[in-house]
XYZ file of C-alpha atoms in Angstrom:
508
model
C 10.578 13.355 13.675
C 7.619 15.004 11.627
C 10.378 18.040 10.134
C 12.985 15.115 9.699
C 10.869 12.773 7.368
C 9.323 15.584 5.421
C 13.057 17.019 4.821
C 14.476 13.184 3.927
C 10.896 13.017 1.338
C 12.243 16.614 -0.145
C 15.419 15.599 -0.562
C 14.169 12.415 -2.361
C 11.919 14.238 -5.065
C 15.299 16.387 -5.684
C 17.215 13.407 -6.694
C 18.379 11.396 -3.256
C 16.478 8.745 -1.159
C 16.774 7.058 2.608
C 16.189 3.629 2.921
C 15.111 0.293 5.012
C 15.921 -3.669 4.343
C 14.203 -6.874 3.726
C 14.585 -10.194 3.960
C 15.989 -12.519 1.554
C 14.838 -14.821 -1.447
C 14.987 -18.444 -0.665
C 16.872 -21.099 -2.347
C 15.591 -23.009 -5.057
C 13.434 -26.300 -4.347
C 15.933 -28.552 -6.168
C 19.677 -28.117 -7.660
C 19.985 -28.611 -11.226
C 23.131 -30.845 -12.655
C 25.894 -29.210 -13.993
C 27.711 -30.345 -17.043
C 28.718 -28.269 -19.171
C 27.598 -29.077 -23.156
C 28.998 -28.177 -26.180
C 26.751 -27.408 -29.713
C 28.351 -28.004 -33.226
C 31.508 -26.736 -34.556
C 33.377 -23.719 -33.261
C 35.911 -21.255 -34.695
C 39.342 -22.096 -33.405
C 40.097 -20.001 -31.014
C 43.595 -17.504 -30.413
C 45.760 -18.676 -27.322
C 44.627 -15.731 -25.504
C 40.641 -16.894 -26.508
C 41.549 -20.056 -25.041
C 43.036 -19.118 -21.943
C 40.327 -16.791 -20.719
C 37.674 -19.664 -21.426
C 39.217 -22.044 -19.422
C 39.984 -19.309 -16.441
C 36.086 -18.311 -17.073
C 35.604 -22.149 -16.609
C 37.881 -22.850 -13.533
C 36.154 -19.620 -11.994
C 32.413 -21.578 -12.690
C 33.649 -24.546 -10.884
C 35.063 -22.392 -8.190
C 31.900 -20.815 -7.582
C 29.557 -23.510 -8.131
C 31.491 -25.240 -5.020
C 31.365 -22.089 -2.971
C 27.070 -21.864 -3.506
C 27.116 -25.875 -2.462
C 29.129 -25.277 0.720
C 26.601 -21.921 1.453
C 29.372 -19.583 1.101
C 27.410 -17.179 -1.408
C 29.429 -14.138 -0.555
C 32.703 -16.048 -2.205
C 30.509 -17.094 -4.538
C 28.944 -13.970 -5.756
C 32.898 -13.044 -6.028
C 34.223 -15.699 -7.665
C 30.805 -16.340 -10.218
C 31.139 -12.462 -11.106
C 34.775 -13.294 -12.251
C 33.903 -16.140 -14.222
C 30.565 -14.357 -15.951
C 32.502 -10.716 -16.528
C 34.673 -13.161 -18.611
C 32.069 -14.979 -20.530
C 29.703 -14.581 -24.194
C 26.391 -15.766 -24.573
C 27.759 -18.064 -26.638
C 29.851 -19.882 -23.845
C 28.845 -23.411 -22.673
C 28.888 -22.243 -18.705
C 26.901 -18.532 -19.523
C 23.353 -19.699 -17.931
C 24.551 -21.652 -15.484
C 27.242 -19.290 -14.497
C 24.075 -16.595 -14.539
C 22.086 -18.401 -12.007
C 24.157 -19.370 -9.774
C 25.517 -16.066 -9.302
C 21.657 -14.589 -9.384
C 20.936 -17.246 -6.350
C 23.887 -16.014 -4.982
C 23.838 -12.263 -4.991
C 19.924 -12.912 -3.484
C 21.094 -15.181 -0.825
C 23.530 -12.134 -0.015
C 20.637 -9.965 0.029
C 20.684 -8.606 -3.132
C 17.307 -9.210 -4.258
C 16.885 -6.335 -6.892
C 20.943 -7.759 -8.441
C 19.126 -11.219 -8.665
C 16.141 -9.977 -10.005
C 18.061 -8.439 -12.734
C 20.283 -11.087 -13.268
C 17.347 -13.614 -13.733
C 15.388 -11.819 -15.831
C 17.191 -11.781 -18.756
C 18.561 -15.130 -17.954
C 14.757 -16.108 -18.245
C 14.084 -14.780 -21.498
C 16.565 -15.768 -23.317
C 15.000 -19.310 -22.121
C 18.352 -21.459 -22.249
C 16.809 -24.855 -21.228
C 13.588 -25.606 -19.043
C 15.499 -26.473 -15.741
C 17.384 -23.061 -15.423
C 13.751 -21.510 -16.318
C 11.817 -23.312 -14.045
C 13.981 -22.575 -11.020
C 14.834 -19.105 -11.687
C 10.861 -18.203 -11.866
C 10.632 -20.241 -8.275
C 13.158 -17.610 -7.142
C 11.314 -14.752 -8.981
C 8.461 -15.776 -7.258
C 9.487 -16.144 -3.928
C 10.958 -12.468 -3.879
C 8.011 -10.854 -5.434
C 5.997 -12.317 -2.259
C 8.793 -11.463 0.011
C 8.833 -7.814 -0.407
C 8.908 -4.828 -2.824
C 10.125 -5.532 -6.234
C 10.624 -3.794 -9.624
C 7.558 -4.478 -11.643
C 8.517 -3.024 -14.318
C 11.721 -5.603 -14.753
C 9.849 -8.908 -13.166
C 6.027 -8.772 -14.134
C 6.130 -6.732 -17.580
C 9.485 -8.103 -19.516
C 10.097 -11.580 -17.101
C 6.338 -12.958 -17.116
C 4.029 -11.049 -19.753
C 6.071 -11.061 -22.388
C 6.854 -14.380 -22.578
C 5.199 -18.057 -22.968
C 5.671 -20.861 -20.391
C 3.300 -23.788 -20.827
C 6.184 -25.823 -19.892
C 5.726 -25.141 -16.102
C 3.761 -26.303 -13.447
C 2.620 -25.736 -9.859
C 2.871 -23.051 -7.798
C 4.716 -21.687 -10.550
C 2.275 -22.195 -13.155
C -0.331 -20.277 -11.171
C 2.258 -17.345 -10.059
C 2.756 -16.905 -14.635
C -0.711 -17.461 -15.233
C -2.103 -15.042 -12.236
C 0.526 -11.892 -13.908
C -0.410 -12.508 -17.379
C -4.153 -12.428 -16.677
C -3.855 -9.422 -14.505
C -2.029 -7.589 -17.113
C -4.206 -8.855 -20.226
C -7.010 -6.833 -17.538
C -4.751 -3.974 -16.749
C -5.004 -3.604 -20.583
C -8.908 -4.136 -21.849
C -8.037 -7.804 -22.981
C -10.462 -9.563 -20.640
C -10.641 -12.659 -22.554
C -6.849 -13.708 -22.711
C -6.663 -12.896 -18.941
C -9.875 -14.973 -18.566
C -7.799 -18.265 -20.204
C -5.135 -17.271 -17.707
C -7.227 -16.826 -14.789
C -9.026 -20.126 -15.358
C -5.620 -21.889 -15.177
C -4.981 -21.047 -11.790
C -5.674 -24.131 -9.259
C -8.558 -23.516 -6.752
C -6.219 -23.976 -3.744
C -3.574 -21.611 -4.952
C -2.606 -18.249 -3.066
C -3.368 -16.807 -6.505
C -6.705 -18.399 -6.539
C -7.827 -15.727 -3.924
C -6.265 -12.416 -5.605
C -8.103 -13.422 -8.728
C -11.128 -13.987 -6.955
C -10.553 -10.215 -5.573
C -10.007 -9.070 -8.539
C -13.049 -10.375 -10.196
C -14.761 -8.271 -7.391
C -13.612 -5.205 -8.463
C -14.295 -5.473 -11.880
C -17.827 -6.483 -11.232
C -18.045 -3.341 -8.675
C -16.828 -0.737 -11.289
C -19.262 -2.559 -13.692
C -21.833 -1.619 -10.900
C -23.014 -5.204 -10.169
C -22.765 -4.556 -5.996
C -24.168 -7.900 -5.441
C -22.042 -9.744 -7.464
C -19.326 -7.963 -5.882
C -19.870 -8.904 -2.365
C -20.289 -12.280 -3.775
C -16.502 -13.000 -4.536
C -15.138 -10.943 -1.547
C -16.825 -12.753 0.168
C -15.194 -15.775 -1.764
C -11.814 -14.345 -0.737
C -12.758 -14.414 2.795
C -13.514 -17.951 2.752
C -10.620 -19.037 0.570
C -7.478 -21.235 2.481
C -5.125 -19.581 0.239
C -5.814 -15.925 0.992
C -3.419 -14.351 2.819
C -4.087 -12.082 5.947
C -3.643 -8.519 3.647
C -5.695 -9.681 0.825
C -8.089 -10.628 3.754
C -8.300 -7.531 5.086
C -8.447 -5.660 1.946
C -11.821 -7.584 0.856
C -12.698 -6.953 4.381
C -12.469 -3.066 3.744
C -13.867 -2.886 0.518
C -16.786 -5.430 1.564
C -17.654 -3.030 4.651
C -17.648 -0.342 2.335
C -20.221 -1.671 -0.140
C -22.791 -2.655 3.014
C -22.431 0.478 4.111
C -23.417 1.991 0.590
C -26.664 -0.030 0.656
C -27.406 0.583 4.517
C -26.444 -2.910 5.945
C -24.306 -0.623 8.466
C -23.938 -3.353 11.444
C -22.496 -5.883 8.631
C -20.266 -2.924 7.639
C -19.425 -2.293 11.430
C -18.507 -6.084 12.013
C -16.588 -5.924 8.801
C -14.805 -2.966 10.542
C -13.966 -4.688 13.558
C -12.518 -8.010 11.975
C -9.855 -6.413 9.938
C -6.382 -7.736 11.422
C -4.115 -4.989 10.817
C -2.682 -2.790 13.196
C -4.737 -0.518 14.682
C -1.858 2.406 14.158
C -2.579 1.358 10.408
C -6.636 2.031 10.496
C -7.003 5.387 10.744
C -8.948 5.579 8.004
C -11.269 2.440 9.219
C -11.716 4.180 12.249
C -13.272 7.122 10.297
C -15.434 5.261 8.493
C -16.667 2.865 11.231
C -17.254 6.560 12.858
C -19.740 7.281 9.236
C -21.216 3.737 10.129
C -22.334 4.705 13.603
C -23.548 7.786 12.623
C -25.499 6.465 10.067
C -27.317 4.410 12.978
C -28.385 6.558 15.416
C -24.599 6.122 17.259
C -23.348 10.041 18.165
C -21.840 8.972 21.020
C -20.248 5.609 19.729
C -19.450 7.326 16.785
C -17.663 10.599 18.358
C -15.310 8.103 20.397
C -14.138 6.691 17.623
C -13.518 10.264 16.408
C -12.111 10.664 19.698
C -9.427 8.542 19.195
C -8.222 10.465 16.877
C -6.388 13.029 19.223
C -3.836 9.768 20.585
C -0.457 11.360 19.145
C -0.129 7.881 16.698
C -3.223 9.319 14.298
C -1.264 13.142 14.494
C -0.554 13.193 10.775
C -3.309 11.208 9.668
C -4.917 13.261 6.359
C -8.512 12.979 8.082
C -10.214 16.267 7.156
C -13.631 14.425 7.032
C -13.259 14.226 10.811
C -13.942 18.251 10.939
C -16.872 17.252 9.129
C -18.526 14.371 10.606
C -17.662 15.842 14.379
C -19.497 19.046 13.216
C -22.008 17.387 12.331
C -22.864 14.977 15.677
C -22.431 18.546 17.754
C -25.049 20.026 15.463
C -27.647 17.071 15.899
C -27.745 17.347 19.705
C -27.248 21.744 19.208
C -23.988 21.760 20.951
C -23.547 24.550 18.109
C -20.555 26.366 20.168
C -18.649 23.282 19.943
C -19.876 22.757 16.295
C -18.307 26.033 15.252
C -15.260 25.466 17.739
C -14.786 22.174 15.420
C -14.597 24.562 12.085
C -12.109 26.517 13.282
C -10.103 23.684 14.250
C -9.996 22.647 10.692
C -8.915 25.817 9.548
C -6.369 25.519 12.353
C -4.979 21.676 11.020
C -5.182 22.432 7.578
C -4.611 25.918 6.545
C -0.730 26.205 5.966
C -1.728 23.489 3.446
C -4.523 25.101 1.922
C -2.331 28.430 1.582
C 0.634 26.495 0.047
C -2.097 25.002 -2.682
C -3.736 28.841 -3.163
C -0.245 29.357 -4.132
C 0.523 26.330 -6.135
C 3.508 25.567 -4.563
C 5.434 22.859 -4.981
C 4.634 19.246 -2.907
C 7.830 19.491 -1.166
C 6.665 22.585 0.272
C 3.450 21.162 1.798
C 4.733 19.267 4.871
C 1.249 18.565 5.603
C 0.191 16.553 2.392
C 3.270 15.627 1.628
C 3.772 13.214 5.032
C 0.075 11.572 3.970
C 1.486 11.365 0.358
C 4.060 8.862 1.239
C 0.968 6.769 2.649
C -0.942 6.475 -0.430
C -0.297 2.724 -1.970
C 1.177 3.681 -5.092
C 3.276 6.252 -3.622
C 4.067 3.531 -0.850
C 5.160 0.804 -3.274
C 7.406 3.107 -5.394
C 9.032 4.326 -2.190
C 9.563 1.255 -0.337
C 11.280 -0.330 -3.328
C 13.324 2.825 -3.690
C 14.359 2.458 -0.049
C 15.219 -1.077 -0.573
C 17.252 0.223 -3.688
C 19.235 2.212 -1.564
C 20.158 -0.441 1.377
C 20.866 -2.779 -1.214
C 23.436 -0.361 -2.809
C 24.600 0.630 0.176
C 25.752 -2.901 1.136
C 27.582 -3.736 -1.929
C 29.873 -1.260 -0.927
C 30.904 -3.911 1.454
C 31.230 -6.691 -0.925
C 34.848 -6.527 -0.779
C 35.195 -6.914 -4.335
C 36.323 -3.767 -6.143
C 34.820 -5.352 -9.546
C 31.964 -6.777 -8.282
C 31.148 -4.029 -5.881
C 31.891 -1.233 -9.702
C 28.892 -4.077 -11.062
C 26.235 -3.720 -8.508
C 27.033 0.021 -8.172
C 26.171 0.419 -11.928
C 23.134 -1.750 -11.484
C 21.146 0.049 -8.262
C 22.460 3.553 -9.842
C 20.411 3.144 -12.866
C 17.290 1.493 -11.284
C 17.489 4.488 -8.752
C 17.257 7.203 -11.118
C 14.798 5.527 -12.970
C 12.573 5.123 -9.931
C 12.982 8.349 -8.407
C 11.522 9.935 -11.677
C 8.674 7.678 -11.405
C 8.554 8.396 -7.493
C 8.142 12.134 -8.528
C 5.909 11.599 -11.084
C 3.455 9.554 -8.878
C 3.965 12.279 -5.629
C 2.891 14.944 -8.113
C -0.148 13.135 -9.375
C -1.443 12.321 -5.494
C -0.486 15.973 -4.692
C -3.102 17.562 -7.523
C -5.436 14.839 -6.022
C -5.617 15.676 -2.705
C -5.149 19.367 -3.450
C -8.442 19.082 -5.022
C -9.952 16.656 -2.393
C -8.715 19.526 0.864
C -10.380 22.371 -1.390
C -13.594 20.048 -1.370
C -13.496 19.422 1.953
C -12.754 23.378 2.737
C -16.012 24.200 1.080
C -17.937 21.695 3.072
C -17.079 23.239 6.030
C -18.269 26.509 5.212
C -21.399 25.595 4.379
C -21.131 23.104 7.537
C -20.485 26.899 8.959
C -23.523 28.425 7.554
C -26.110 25.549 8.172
C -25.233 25.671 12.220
C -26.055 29.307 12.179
C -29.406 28.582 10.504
C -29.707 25.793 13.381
C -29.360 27.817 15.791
C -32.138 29.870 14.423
C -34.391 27.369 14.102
C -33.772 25.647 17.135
C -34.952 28.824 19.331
C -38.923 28.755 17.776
C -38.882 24.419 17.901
C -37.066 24.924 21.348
C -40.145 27.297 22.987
C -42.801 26.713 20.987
C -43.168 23.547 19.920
C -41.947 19.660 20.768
C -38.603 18.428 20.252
C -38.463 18.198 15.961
C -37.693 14.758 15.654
C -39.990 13.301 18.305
C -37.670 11.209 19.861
C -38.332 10.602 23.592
C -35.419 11.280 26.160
C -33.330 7.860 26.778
C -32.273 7.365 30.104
C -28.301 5.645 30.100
C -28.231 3.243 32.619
C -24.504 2.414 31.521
C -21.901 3.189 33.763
C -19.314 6.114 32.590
C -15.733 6.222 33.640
C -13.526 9.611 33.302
C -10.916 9.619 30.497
C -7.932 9.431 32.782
C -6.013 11.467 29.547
C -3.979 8.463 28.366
C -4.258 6.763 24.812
C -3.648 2.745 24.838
C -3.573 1.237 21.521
C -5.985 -2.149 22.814
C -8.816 0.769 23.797
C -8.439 3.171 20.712
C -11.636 1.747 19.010
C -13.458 1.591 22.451
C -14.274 4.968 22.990
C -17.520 6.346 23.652
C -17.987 9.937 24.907
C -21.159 11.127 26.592
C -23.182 13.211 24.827
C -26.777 15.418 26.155
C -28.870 16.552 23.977
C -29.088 20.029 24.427
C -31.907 20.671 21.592
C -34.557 21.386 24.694
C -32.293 23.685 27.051
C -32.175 26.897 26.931
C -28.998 29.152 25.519
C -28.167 31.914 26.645
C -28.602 33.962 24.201
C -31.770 32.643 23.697
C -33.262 35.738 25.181
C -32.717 37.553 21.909
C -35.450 36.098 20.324
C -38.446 36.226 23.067
């Protein structure tokens, strides 16, 4: 599975891409009236002029009675005929345009209807068809990945609607203030942000964002103060929930509140196949407290086949470290060679600055990194999407939507590339950190184990810790990994800093 996925990522950054599905958009609230208007004088038209309008017309109709009786495949058929026919200019065009953007989503087409309501938006042809196509634009930027790019950038930002309300108001008003951020302009996304009903979903993602800003403005305090706004907000949704979670454990653990941090830890919600990375830092949170043994369970856990290919080369580290405190210093070095072991194919593929597809080892944690993640999710739901208008069993409508998802693909696997590289030279840099760390990890046991031998026979134990006697009962690991028990670990652990070793006798 491992040497299938990183082939299928290789082939991607050449030019291809696999893919998965989603769900799709729902329908509008309400259904606009259809009547078709006509503006001012027109040119007369030629017989032939004439006779495609009122085909283009007929094919409206058509349509429009297909999407009432919920038969959007005929629909998107029939629509497409009628709208390859049409101007701008024609009475039908925007109604024609959304009903065959509902359409093609309601056929699971969600990227088609994205496009197709996007410019149908901002060319803003009357409030009605503006209003409901943003419902749908809303509801399928919630629903899964989208193109950003296309929906957020040219749909929402660069355009004004005061004219909506609701749900809607606060899904315009929650973009634009984001972006006015994104770009230094933290007044105008102030206005927006203060728009945004107290009650909405987006109520709670602005509250998280305020969180960040005031934590990269180091103001910690002010920071926990809105995530832990986010955590009492109705509107927050279980991911933003857990993401303030994170990020709040994080910052206790930075000022040495470590329980909060550890019951922070344990409330997240995701899976637990999904926390590898909480797992390592609730293992830093124990540590922190006086915890070995609690903490090297939960590195423990670690060796269930599920965290395999987790990028976790702080684990070398922290392990090294517990076995050091209580002079288990064979083990201690054991642990540095296992992280030469893990990770040094990938360290000799970055010595020789080969390419990411090369490095099956980063490249697998690549594809995990949210940025990375977003860009290839939406490029897999590019591909399914394609792949089913093939079966549209329209040869012009199925030429359309092939023209549509070929363009957005190449354009997002360039980005996809782009954004592998840049994660690549990142955690390139972070492995040849964490390489150096364990060397000196390396050299400080061996001055340990030095020391140990004149505190060990001629002196008290260094810290001056009495012995604790464990009353707790212990139960052998029986060798089998349950997903319910993976953050339940504890493994015993003697300190051996008063026992003799055996080669002890060197230095008496």
């Amino acid at each position: 599975m491992r040497n299938a996925l990183c082939f299928i990522i290789g082939w991607l950054l050449l030019g291809a891409v696999t893919v998965q599905g989603r769900d799709m958009p729902a329908e509008p609230v309400a259904e606009p009236a259809v009547q078709a208007e006509t503006e001012g004088a027109a040119e007369p038209l030629t017989a032939d002029e004439a006779a495609t309008g009122e085909n283009a017309r007929e094919r409206f109709l058509s349509g429009y009675a297909l999407f009432q009786a919920g038969k959007y495949r005929e629909a998107c058929r029939v629509l497409y005929d009628g709208f390859s026919r049409m101007t701008p200019d024609d009475a039908d065009y925007e109604w024609t345009a959304f009903f065959f953007g509902i359409s093609l989503g309601k056929c699971g087409f969600s990227h088609a209807a994205t496009d197709i309501l996007t410019h149908l938006v901002t060319r803003k042809p009357n409030t009605k068809i503006v209003s409901y196509s943003l419902e749908v634009l809303e509801d399928i930027s919630r629903r899964g990945p989208f193109d950003r790019d296309l929906l957020v950038d040219t749909a929402l930002c660069d355009q004004s609607y005061d004219f909506v309300q609701g749900d809607i108001a606060d899904f315009v008003n929650y973009y634009q203030g984001e972006y006015n951020w994104d770009h230094g302009l933290f007044s105008w996304g102030d206005i927006h942000f203060g728009r945004i009903r107290t009650d909405s979903h987006y109520h709670s993602k602005v509250l998280f964002q305020k969180g960040l800003r005031a934590l990269y403005a180091d103001r910690t305090d002010t920071a926990i103060g809105f995530f832990r706004k986010v955590l009492a907000a109705p509107g927050a949704s279980a991911v933003l929930k857990d993401d303030a979670r994170k990020t709040l454990a994080r910052l206790y653990y930075e000022i040495g509140r470590f329980a909060d941090a550890d019951f922070l830890y344990q409330q997240i919600e995701m899976s637990i196949l999904d926390q590898s990375r909480n797992l390592l830092e609730r293992a830093w949170v124990h540590y922190r407290m006086g915890n070995p043994e609690r903490s090297m369970g939960l590195l423990y856990s670690f060796e269930a086949p599920s965290f395999r290919n987790a990028f976790t080369p702080e684990f070398f580290i922290l392990k090294a470290f517990i076995y050091k405190d209580v002079c288990h210093y064979e083990e201690a070095l054991g642990v540095i060679d296992q992280f030469a072991d893990r990770y040094g194919d990938a360290l000799k593929q970055v010595y020789d600055r080969r390419p990411p597809e090369d490095n099956d080892a980063l490249l697998l944690v690549i594809l995990s990194r949210p940025r990375v993640k977003r860009l290839w999710q939406f490029l897999t739901l590019l591909q399914d999407e394609q792949a089913a208008s093939a079966k549209i069993g329209d040869e012009k409508l199925g030429d359309y939507l092939e023209r549509v998802y070929e363009l957005k693909r190449a354009e997002y696997r360039r980005k996809f590339r782009l954004a592998v590289k840049d994660e690549y030279e990142t955690m390139a840099d972070a492995l040849l950190r964490f390489e150096e760390e364990a060397h000196l990890m390396e050299y400080e046991i061996g001055l340990d184990m030095y020391q140990r031998v004149s505190e060990a026979h001629y002196g008290r134990r260094s810290d001056g810790r009495p012995e604790k006697e464990d009353r707790s009962a212990v139960y052998r690991f029986q060798g089998e990994f349950w997903n319910d028990e993976l953050d339940q670990y504890r493994v015993t652990l003697p300190d051996k800093c008063q026992e003799a070793e055996e080669w002890d006798i060197f230095f008496k």
